[in-house]
Coordinates of C-alpha atoms in Angstrom, one line a residue:
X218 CA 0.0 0.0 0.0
X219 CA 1.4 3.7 -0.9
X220 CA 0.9 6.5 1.0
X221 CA 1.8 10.2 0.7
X222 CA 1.0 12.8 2.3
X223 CA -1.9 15.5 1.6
X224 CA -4.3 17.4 4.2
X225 CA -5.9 15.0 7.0
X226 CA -9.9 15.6 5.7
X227 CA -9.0 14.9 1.5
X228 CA -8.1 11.7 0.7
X229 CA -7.8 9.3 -2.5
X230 CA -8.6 5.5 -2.7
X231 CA -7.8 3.9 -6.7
X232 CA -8.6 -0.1 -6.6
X233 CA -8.4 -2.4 -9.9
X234 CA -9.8 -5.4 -9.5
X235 CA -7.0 -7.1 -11.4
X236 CA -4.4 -5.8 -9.2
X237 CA -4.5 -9.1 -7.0
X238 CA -3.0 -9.7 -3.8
X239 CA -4.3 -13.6 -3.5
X240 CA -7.0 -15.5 -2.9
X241 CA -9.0 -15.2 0.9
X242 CA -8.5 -18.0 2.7
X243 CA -11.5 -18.2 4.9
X244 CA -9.8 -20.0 7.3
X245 CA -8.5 -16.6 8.7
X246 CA -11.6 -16.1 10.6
X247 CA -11.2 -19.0 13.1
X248 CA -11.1 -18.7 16.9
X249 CA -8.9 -20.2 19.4
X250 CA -10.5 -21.8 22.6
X251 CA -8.8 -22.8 25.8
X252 CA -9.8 -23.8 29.0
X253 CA -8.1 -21.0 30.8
X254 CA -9.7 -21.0 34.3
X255 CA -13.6 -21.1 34.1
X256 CA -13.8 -20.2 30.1
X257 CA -14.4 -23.5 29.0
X258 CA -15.8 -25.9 32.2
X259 CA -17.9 -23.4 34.1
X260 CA -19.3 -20.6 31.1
X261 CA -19.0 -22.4 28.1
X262 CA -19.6 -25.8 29.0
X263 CA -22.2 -26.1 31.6
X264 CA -24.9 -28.5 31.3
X265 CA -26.8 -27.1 34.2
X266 CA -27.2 -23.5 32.6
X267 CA -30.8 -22.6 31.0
X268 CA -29.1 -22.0 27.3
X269 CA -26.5 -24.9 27.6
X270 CA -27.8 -27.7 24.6
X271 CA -28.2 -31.1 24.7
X272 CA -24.2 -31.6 24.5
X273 CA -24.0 -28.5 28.0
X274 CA -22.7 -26.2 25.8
X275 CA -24.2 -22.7 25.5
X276 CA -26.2 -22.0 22.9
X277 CA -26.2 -18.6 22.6
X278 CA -22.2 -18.7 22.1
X279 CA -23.1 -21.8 19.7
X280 CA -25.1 -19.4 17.3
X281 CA -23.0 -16.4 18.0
X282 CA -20.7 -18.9 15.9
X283 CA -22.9 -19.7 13.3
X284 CA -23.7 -16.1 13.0
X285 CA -20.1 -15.1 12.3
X286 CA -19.8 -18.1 9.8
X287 CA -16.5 -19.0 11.6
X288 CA -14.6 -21.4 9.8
X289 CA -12.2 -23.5 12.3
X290 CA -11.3 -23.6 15.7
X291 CA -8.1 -24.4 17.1
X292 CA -8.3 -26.3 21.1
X293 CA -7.4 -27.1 23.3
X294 CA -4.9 -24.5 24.1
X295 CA -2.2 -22.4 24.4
X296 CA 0.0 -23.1 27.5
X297 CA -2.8 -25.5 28.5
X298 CA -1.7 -27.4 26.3
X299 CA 2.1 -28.1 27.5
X300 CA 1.2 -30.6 30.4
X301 CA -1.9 -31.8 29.4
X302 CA -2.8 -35.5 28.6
X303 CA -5.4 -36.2 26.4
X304 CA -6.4 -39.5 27.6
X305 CA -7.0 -38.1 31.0
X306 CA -9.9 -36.2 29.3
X307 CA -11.9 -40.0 27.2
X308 CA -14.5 -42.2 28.8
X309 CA -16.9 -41.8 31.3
X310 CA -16.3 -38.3 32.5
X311 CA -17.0 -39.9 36.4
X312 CA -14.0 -42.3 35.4
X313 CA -11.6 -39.0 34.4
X314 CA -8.8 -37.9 36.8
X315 CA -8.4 -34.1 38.2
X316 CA -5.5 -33.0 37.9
X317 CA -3.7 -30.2 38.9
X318 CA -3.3 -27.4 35.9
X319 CA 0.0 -26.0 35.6
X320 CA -0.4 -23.2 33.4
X321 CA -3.7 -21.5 34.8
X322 CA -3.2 -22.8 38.3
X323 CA -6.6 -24.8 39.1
X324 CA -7.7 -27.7 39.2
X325 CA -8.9 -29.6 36.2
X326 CA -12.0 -31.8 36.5
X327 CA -11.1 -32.8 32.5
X328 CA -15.0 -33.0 31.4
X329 CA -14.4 -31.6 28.3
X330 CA -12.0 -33.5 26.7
X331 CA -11.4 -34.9 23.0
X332 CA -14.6 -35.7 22.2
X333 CA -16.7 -33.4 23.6
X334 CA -14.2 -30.6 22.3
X335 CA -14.9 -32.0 18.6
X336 CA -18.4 -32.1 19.4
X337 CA -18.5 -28.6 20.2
X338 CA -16.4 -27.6 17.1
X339 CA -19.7 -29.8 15.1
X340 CA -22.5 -27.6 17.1
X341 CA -20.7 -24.6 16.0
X342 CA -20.2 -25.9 12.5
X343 CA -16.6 -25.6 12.4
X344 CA -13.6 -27.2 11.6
X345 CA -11.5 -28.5 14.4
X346 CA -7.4 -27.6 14.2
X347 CA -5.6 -29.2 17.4
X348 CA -3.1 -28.6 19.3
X349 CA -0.6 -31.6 20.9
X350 CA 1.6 -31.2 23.8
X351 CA 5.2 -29.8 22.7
X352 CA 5.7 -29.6 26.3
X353 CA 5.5 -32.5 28.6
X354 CA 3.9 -34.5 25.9
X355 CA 5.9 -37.8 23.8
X356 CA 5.8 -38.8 20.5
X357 CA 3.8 -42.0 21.7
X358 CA 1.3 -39.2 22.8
X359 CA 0.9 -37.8 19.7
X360 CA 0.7 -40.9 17.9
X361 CA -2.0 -42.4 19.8
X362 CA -3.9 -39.1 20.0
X363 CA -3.8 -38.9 16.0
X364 CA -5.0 -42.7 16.3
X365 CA -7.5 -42.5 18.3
X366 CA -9.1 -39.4 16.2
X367 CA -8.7 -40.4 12.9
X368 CA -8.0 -43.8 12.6
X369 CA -10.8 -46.4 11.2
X370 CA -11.6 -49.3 14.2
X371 CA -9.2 -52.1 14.3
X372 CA -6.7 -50.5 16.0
X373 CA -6.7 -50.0 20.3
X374 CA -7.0 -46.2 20.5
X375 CA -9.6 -45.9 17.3
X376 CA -11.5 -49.1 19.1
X377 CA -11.5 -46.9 21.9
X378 CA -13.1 -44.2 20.5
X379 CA -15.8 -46.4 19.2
X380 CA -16.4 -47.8 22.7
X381 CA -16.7 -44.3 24.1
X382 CA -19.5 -43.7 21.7
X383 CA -17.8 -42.7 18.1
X384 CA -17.0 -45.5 15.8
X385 CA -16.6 -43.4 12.4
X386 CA -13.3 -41.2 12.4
X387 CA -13.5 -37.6 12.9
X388 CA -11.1 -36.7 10.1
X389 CA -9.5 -33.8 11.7
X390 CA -6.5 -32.5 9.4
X391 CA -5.1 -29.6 10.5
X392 CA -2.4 -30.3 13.8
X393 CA -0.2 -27.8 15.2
X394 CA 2.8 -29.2 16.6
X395 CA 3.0 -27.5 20.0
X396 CA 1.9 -23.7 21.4
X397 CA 4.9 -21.0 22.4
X398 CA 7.3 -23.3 23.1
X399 CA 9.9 -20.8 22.8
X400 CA 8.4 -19.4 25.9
X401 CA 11.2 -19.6 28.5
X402 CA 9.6 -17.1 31.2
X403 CA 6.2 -18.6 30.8
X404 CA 5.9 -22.2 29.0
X405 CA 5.9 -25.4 31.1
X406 CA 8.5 -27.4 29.5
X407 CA 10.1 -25.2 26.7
X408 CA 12.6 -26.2 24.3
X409 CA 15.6 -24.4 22.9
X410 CA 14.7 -24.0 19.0
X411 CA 17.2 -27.2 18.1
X412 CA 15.3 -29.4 20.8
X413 CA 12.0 -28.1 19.2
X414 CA 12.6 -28.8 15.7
X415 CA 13.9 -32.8 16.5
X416 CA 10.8 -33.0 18.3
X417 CA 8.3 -31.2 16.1
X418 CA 9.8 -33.5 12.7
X419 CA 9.6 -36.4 14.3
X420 CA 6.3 -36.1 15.7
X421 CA 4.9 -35.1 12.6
X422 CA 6.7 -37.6 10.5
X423 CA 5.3 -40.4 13.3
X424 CA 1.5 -39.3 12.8
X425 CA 2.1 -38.9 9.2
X426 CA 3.1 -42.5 9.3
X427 CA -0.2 -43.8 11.4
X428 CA -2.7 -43.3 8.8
X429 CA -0.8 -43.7 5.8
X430 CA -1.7 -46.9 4.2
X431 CA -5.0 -45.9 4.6
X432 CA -6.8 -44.6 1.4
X433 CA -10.1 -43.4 3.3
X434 CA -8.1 -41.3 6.4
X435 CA -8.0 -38.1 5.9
X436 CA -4.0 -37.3 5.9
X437 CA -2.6 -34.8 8.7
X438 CA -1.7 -31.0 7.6
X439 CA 0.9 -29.6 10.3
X440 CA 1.6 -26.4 11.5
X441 CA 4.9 -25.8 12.8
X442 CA 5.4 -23.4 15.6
X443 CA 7.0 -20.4 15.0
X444 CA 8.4 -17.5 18.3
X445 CA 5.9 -16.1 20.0
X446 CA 8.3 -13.7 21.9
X447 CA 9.0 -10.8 20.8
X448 CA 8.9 -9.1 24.0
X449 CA 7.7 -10.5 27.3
X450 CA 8.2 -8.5 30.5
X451 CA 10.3 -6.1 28.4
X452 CA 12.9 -8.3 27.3
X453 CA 13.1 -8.8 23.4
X454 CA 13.3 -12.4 22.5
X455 CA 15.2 -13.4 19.1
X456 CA 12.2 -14.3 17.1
X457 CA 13.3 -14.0 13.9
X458 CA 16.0 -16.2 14.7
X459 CA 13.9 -18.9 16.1
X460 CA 11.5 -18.6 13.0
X461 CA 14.4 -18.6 10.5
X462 CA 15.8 -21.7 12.5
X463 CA 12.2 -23.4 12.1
X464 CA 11.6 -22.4 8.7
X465 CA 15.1 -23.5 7.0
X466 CA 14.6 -27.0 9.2
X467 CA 10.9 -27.7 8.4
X468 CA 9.9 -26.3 5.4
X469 CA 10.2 -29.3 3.3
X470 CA 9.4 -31.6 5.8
X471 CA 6.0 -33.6 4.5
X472 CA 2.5 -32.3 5.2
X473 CA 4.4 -29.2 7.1
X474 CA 2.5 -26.2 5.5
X475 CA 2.5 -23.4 7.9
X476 CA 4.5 -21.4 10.6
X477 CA 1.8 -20.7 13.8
X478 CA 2.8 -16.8 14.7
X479 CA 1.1 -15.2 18.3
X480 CA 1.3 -11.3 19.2
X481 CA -1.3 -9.5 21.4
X482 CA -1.6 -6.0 20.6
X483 CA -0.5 -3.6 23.2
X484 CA -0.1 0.2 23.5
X485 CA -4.2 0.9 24.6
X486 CA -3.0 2.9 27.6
X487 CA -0.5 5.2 25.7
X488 CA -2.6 7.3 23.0
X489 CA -4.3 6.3 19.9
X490 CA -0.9 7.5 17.7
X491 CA 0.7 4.4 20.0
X492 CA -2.6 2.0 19.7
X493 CA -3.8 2.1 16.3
X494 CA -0.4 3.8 14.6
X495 CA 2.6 2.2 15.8
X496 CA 1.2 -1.2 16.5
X497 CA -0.6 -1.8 13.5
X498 CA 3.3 -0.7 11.5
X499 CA 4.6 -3.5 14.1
X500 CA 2.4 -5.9 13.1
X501 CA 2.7 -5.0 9.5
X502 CA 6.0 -5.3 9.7
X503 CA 5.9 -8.8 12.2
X504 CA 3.7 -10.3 9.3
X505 CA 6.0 -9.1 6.1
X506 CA 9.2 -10.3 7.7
X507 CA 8.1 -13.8 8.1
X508 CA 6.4 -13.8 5.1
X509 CA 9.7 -13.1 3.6
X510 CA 12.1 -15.6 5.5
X511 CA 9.0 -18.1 3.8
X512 CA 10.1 -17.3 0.9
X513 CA 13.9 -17.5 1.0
X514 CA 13.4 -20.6 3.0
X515 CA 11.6 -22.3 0.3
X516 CA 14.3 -21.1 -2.4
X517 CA 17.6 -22.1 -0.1
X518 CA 15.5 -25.7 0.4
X519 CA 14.8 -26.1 -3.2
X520 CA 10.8 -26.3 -2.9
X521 CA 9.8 -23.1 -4.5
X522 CA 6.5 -24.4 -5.8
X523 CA 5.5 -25.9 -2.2
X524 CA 2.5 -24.3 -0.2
X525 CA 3.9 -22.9 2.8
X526 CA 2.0 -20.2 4.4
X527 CA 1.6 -18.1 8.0
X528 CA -0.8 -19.1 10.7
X529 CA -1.9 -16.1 12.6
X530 CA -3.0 -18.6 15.4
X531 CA -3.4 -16.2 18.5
X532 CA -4.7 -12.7 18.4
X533 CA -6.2 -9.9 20.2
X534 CA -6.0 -6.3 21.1
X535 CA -5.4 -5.3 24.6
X536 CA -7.8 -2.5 25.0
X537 CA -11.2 -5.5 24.3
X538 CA -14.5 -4.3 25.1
X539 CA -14.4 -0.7 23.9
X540 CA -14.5 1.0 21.1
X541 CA -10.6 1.0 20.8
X542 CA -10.4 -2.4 20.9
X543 CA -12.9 -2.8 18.2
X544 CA -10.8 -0.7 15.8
X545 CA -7.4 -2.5 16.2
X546 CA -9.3 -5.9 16.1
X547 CA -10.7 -4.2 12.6
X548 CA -7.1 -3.6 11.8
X549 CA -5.9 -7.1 12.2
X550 CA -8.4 -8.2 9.9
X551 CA -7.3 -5.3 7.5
X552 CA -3.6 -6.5 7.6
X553 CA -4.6 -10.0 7.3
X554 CA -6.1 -9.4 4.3
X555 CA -4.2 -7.2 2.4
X556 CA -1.3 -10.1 3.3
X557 CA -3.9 -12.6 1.9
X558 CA -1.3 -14.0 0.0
X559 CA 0.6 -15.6 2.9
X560 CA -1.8 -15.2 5.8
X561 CA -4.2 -18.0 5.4
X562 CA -5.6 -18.6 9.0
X563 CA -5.9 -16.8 11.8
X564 CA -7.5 -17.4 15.2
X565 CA -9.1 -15.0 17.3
X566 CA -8.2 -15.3 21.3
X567 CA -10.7 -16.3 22.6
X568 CA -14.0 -17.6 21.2
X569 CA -15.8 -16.7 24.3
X570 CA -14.3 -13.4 23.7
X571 CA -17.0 -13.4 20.9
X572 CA -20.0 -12.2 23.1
X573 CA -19.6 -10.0 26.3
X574 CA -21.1 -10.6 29.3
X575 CA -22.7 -8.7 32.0
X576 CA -22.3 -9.6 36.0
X577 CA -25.6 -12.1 35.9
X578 CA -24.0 -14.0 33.0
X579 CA -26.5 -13.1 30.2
X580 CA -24.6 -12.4 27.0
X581 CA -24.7 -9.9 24.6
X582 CA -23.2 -9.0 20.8
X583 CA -20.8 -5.3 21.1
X584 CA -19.9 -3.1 18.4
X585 CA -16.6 -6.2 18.1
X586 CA -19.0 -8.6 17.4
X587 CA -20.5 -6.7 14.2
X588 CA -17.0 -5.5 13.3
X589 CA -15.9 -9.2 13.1
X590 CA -19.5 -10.2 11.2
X591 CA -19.1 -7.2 8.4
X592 CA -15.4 -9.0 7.5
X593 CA -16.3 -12.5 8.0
X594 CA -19.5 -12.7 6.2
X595 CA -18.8 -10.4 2.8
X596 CA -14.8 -9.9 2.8
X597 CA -14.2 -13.2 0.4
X598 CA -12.9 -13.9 -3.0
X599 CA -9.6 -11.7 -3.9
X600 CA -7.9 -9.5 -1.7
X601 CA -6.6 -6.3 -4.1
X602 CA -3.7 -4.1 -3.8
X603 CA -5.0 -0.6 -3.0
X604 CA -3.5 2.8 -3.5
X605 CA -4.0 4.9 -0.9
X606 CA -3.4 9.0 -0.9
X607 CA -4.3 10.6 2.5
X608 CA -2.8 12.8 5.1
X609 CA -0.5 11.2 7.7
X610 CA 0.4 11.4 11.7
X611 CA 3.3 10.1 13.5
X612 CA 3.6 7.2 16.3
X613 CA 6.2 6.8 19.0
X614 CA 8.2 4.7 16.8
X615 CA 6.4 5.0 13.3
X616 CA 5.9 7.8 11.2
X617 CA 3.8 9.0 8.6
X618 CA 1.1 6.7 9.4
X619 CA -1.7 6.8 7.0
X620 CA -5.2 8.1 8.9
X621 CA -7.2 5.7 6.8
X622 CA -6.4 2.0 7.0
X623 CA -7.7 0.3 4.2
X624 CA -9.0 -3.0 2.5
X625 CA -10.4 -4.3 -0.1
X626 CA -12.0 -7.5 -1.9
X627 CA -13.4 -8.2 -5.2
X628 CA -16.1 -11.3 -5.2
X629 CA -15.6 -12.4 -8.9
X630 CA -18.6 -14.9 -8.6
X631 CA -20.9 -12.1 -7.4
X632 CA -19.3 -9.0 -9.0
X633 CA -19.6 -7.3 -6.0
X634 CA -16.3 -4.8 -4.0
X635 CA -15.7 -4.7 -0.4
X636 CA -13.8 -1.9 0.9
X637 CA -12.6 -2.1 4.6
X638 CA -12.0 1.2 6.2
X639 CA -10.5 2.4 9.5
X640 CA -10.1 6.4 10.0
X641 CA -7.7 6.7 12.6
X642 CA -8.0 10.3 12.6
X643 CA -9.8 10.7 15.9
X644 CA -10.7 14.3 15.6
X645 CA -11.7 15.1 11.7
X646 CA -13.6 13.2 9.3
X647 CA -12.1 12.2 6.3
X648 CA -13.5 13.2 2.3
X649 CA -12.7 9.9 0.1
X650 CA -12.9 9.6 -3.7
X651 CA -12.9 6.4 -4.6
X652 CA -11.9 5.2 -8.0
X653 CA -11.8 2.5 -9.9
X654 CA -9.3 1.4 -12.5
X655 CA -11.2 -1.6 -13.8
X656 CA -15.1 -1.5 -14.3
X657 CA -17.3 0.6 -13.4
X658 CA -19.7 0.8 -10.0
X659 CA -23.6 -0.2 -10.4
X660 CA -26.2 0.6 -8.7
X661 CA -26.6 1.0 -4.8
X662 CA -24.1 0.9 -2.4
X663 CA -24.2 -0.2 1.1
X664 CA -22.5 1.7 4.0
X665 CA -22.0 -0.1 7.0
X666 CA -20.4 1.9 9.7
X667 CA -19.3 1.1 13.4
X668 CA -18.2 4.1 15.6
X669 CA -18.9 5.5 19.2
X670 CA -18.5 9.2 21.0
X671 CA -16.5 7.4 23.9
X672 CA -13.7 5.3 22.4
X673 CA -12.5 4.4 25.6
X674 CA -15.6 3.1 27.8
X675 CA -16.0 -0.6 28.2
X676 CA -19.2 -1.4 26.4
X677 CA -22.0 -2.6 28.6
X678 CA -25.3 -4.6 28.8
X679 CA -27.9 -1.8 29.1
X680 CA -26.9 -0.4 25.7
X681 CA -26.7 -3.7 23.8
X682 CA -29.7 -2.7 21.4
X683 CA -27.5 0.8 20.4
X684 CA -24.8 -1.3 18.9
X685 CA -26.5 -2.5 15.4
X686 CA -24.1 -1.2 13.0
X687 CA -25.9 2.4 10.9
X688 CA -26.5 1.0 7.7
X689 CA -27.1 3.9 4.3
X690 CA -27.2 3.0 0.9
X691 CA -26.2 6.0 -2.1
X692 CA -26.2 5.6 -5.7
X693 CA -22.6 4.9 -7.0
X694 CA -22.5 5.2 -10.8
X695 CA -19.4 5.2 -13.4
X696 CA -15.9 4.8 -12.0
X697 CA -15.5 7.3 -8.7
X698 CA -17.8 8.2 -6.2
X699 CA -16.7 10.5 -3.2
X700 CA -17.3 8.9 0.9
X701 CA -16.4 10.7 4.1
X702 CA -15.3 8.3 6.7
X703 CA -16.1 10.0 10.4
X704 CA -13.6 10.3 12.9
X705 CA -12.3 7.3 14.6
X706 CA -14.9 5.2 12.3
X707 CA -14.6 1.6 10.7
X708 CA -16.7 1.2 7.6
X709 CA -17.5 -1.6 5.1
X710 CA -18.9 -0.4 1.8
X711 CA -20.1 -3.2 -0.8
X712 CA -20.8 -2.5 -4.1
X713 CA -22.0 -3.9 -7.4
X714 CA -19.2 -3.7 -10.5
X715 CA -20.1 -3.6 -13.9
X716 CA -16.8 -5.8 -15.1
X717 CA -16.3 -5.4 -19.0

C-alpha cells in the first residue's frame, strides 16, 4: 500500500480489481478456545445452565458462531496445552482424573476432553485444528492421539473411540505441533529452537506414518510453531531467529504447510498515535518479515512451488471491550487481508471473547462482534492491492502513518467490491474519492459503519440494542464516487461492479 501525504480531511482510494494480492483463505476467521480457568468448564460448557444444549454447551455462544460463519477452531490450548494428557480427558467423564493445571493454576475436573471438544467444534459448524503437547507431551502421545481421532476401528486407540461412543473417524487435518514453546519465562517445559525442531519433525513424520496406508483417512496438515516472543516483560526475544531456525529445518518436511505466529496488541493505555499507529506498522512489519524468510526458505531448500504459508494462530488487542479495541481488532483483519497471499488462518483469542457478558451472566453482541461479522460474512474472493493517498500522523516509533487504514476485496462470482476502512484520525472526518481502474460501480451501495463518541468506555449490557451497526445505501454510478469516513470510524462499503 502507498501512502503520501496531503491534508488529514482529503483523501484518495484507486482499486483495480485485477491488481491481486491472492485469494482469501477463509480459514483466517477462526477462533482459538482454551480452558483457561472457568472459560471453557464453568461458562462455556455447563450443562446445568438454562441456554446450555443437549451436548452442555451454551447455545447462545453456539449461534453467535454460526452467525459469524467461523470457519475453524483451534483447542485445546495455548499453554494449557504443555502438560496436558489427552487420555486423561476419554471415557466416562465420572472415570476421568483431576489434575492439577500448571499453566492457569486450578484444578482440572477434564470434562471436556477430545470428544466433547470435537463435538463442540460440530454444534458450531466448524472445523477442528488441534493442538498436541510440545511440552510435557511424547511422540507416543501424539501418535496415539492422531489414532484415536482419525484412525478407522481395528486399532486399540480408534476401538477406543468407538467404545466411548464414536465408531466413524472424525477426520481432523489440521495439527499444530505445540503452542509457544519458545516461551522460557512462561511455558511449562520449553525447548531451545534445536530441541523443538527434532521433536516437532519427528512427531509429525510419526503421525504422518499412522494413517498412511489408509486410502479413506483423511491425511494430517501440520503447523509448525514459530516464536511467539518478541517481548515479554520487556525483554526482546530473538524471534526471527527462532523462526528462520524453524523455517530453514521444516519447510520441506512432508505435510508441514505453515509457521503458527502469536502477538497480542499492546499500547491501549499510551494514545491512539501508540494503539492504532505504531502497533498496526509492528504488526505490519511482524507479518511481512516472516512472510519473507518463507520465501527465502523455500528457495535455499529447493521447494519453491510448495505451499507454505503463516498461521496467525493467536490474536487480540489489549484494549477489548471498547471501542478502541474494536478498531485495532478491525485492523488485524485489515492487515490480514491485504497479506492474503501468505496469511491464510488466523485465530481470534478467545472464542468466548465473541460475546460480552454482564455480572448475571446473560450475553450480549458489542460493536466487536459486528466488526468481526461485516469482514467475516462479505470480505471473500480476492484481496486487491490498493493505493492509498491521505494525510499522515506520527507514532512513538512510526511515522507518517496513513489516517485511513484500508482493504479491499473483489467477489468475482458475485461481482460485487468490499472496501474495509478504518479512519484513525480521531478528531476530523475524512472526504474519500474512490476510483476504480477496472469497471465501473452499479447501482446502490451499502455503507456499514461502526463508531462511538466514547472510544475508551467498556461497552456494557444496558446499551446492547444501540450497537447494530448504521447501515445507508447511495447511488454509486461510473468509476468514482466520493465517501467521508467519520472520525475514529470503521466502515465496510459493498458494491455492485459492472466488469467489462
Amino acid at each position: 500500500m502507498i501512502s503520501t501525504p496531503l491534508s488529514a480531511q482529503q483523501a484518495t482510494i484507486k482499486i483495480d480489481i485485477l491488481r491481486q494480492v491472492g485469494e482469501i483463505d477463509r480459514n483466517i476467521y477462526g477462533v482459538f478456545m482454551e480452558p483457561i480457568r472457568n472459560s471453557m468448564d464453568g461458562l462455556l460448557y455447563n450443562p446445568e445452565h438454562p441456554l446450555a444444549n443437549e451436548h452442555g454447551f451454551r447455545s447462545d455462544y453456539i449461534e453467535a458462531a454460526r452467525e459469524l460463519q467461523l470457519t475453524n477452531m483451534r483447542w485445546p490450548g495455548g499453554n494449557y496445552t504443555a502438560s496436558y494428557n489427552w487420555q486423561d480427558g476419554i471415557g466416562p467423564k465420572e472415570d476421568r482424573p483431576v489434575r492439577r493445571e500448571l499453566a492457569w493454576n486450578v484444578l482440572d475436573r477434564n470434562h471436556v476432553g477430545t470428544d466433547e471438544w470435537l463435538q463442540l467444534a460440530s454444534d458450531m459448524g466448524v472445523e477442528s485444528s488441534i493442538c498436541i503437547n510440545g511440552g510435557t507431551g511424547t511422540l507416543d502421545d501424539a501418535r496415539y492421539w492422531i489414532e484415536y481421532v482419525n484412525s478407522p476401528v481395528g486399532s486399540y486407540y480408534a476401538d477406543l473411540r468407538a467404545k466411548y461412543g464414536h465408531e466413524e473417524p472424525y477426520n481432523v487435518k489440521y495439527w499444530h505441533l505445540g503452542n509457544e514453546v519458545d516461551g522460557e519465562p512462561w511455558q511449562v517445559a520449553y525447548k531451545s529452537v534445536e530441541d523443538y525442531v527434532k521433536f516437532a519433525k519427528e512427531a509429525a513424520k510419526i503421525m504422518l506414518y499412522v494413517n498412511r496406508g489408509c486410502r479413506t483417512c483423511t491425511q494430517p496438515v501440520f503447523i509448525a510453531m514459530g516464536s511467539s516472543w518478541v517481548v515479554h516483560n520487556g525483554e526482546p526475544g530473538e524471534w526471527e531467529t527462532w523462526n528462520w531456525h524453524v523455517l530453514d529445518e521444516m519447510v520441506d518436511e512432508p505435510n508441514v504447510e505453515y509457521i503458527a505466529i502469536h502477538r497480542y496488541w499492546g499500547g491501549f493505555n499510551e494514545g491512539p498515535e501508540v494503539f492504532l499507529g505504531d502497533w498496526a506498522e509492528h504488526f505490519d512489519d511482524y507479518i511481512t518479515t516472516t512472510k519473507n524468510q518463507i520465501q527465502i526458505a523455500k528457495e535455499k531448500n529447493h521447494v519453491r512451488e510448495k505451499p507454505f504459508y503463516i498461521a496467525f494462530t493467536e490474536w487480540s488487542p489489549r484494549g477489548g471491550g471498547t471501542h478502541l479495541g474494536t478498531l485495532a481488532a478491525a485492523l488485524h483483519l485489515n492487515l490480514f487481508l491485504r497479506h492474503a497471499d501468505a496469511v491464510k488462518r488466523s485465530n481470534y483469542t478467545m472464542f468466548t471473547g465473541m460475546l460480552a457478558h454482564n455480572r448475571e451472566g446473560q450475553s450480549y453482541k458489542t460493536p466487536f462482534f459486528y466488526m468481526y461479522k461485516l469482514f467475516s460474512t462479505n470480505s471473500h474472493g480476492k484481496s486487491l492491492d490498493v493505493y492509498l493517498d491521505c494525510g499522515t500522523f506520527d507514532g512513538k516509533e512510526y511515522k507518517n502513518i496513513p489516517y485511513l487504514d484500508v482493504s479491499s476485496v473483489y467477489d468475482e462470482n458475485e461481482k460485487t467490491l468490499v472496501i474495509n476502512v478504518v479512519n484513525r484520525n480521531m478528531e476530523e472526518a475524512v472526504t474519500t474519492q474512490i476510483i476504480s481502474d477496472t469497471g465501473n460501480f452499479k447501482g446502490n451501495a451499502t455503507a456499514s459503519e461502526i463508531n462511538s463518541k466514547d472510544i475508551t468506555t467498556r461497552y456494557n449490557y444496558e446499551e446492547k440494542d444501540l450497537y447494530l451497526p448504521v447501515t445507508s445505501t447511495f447511488r454509486a454510478r461510473g468509476d468514482t464516487f466520493t465517501y467521508t469516513f467519520p472520525p475514529h470510524s470503521y466502515t465496510q462499503i459493498r458494491v455492485a461492479m459492472d466488469v467489462p
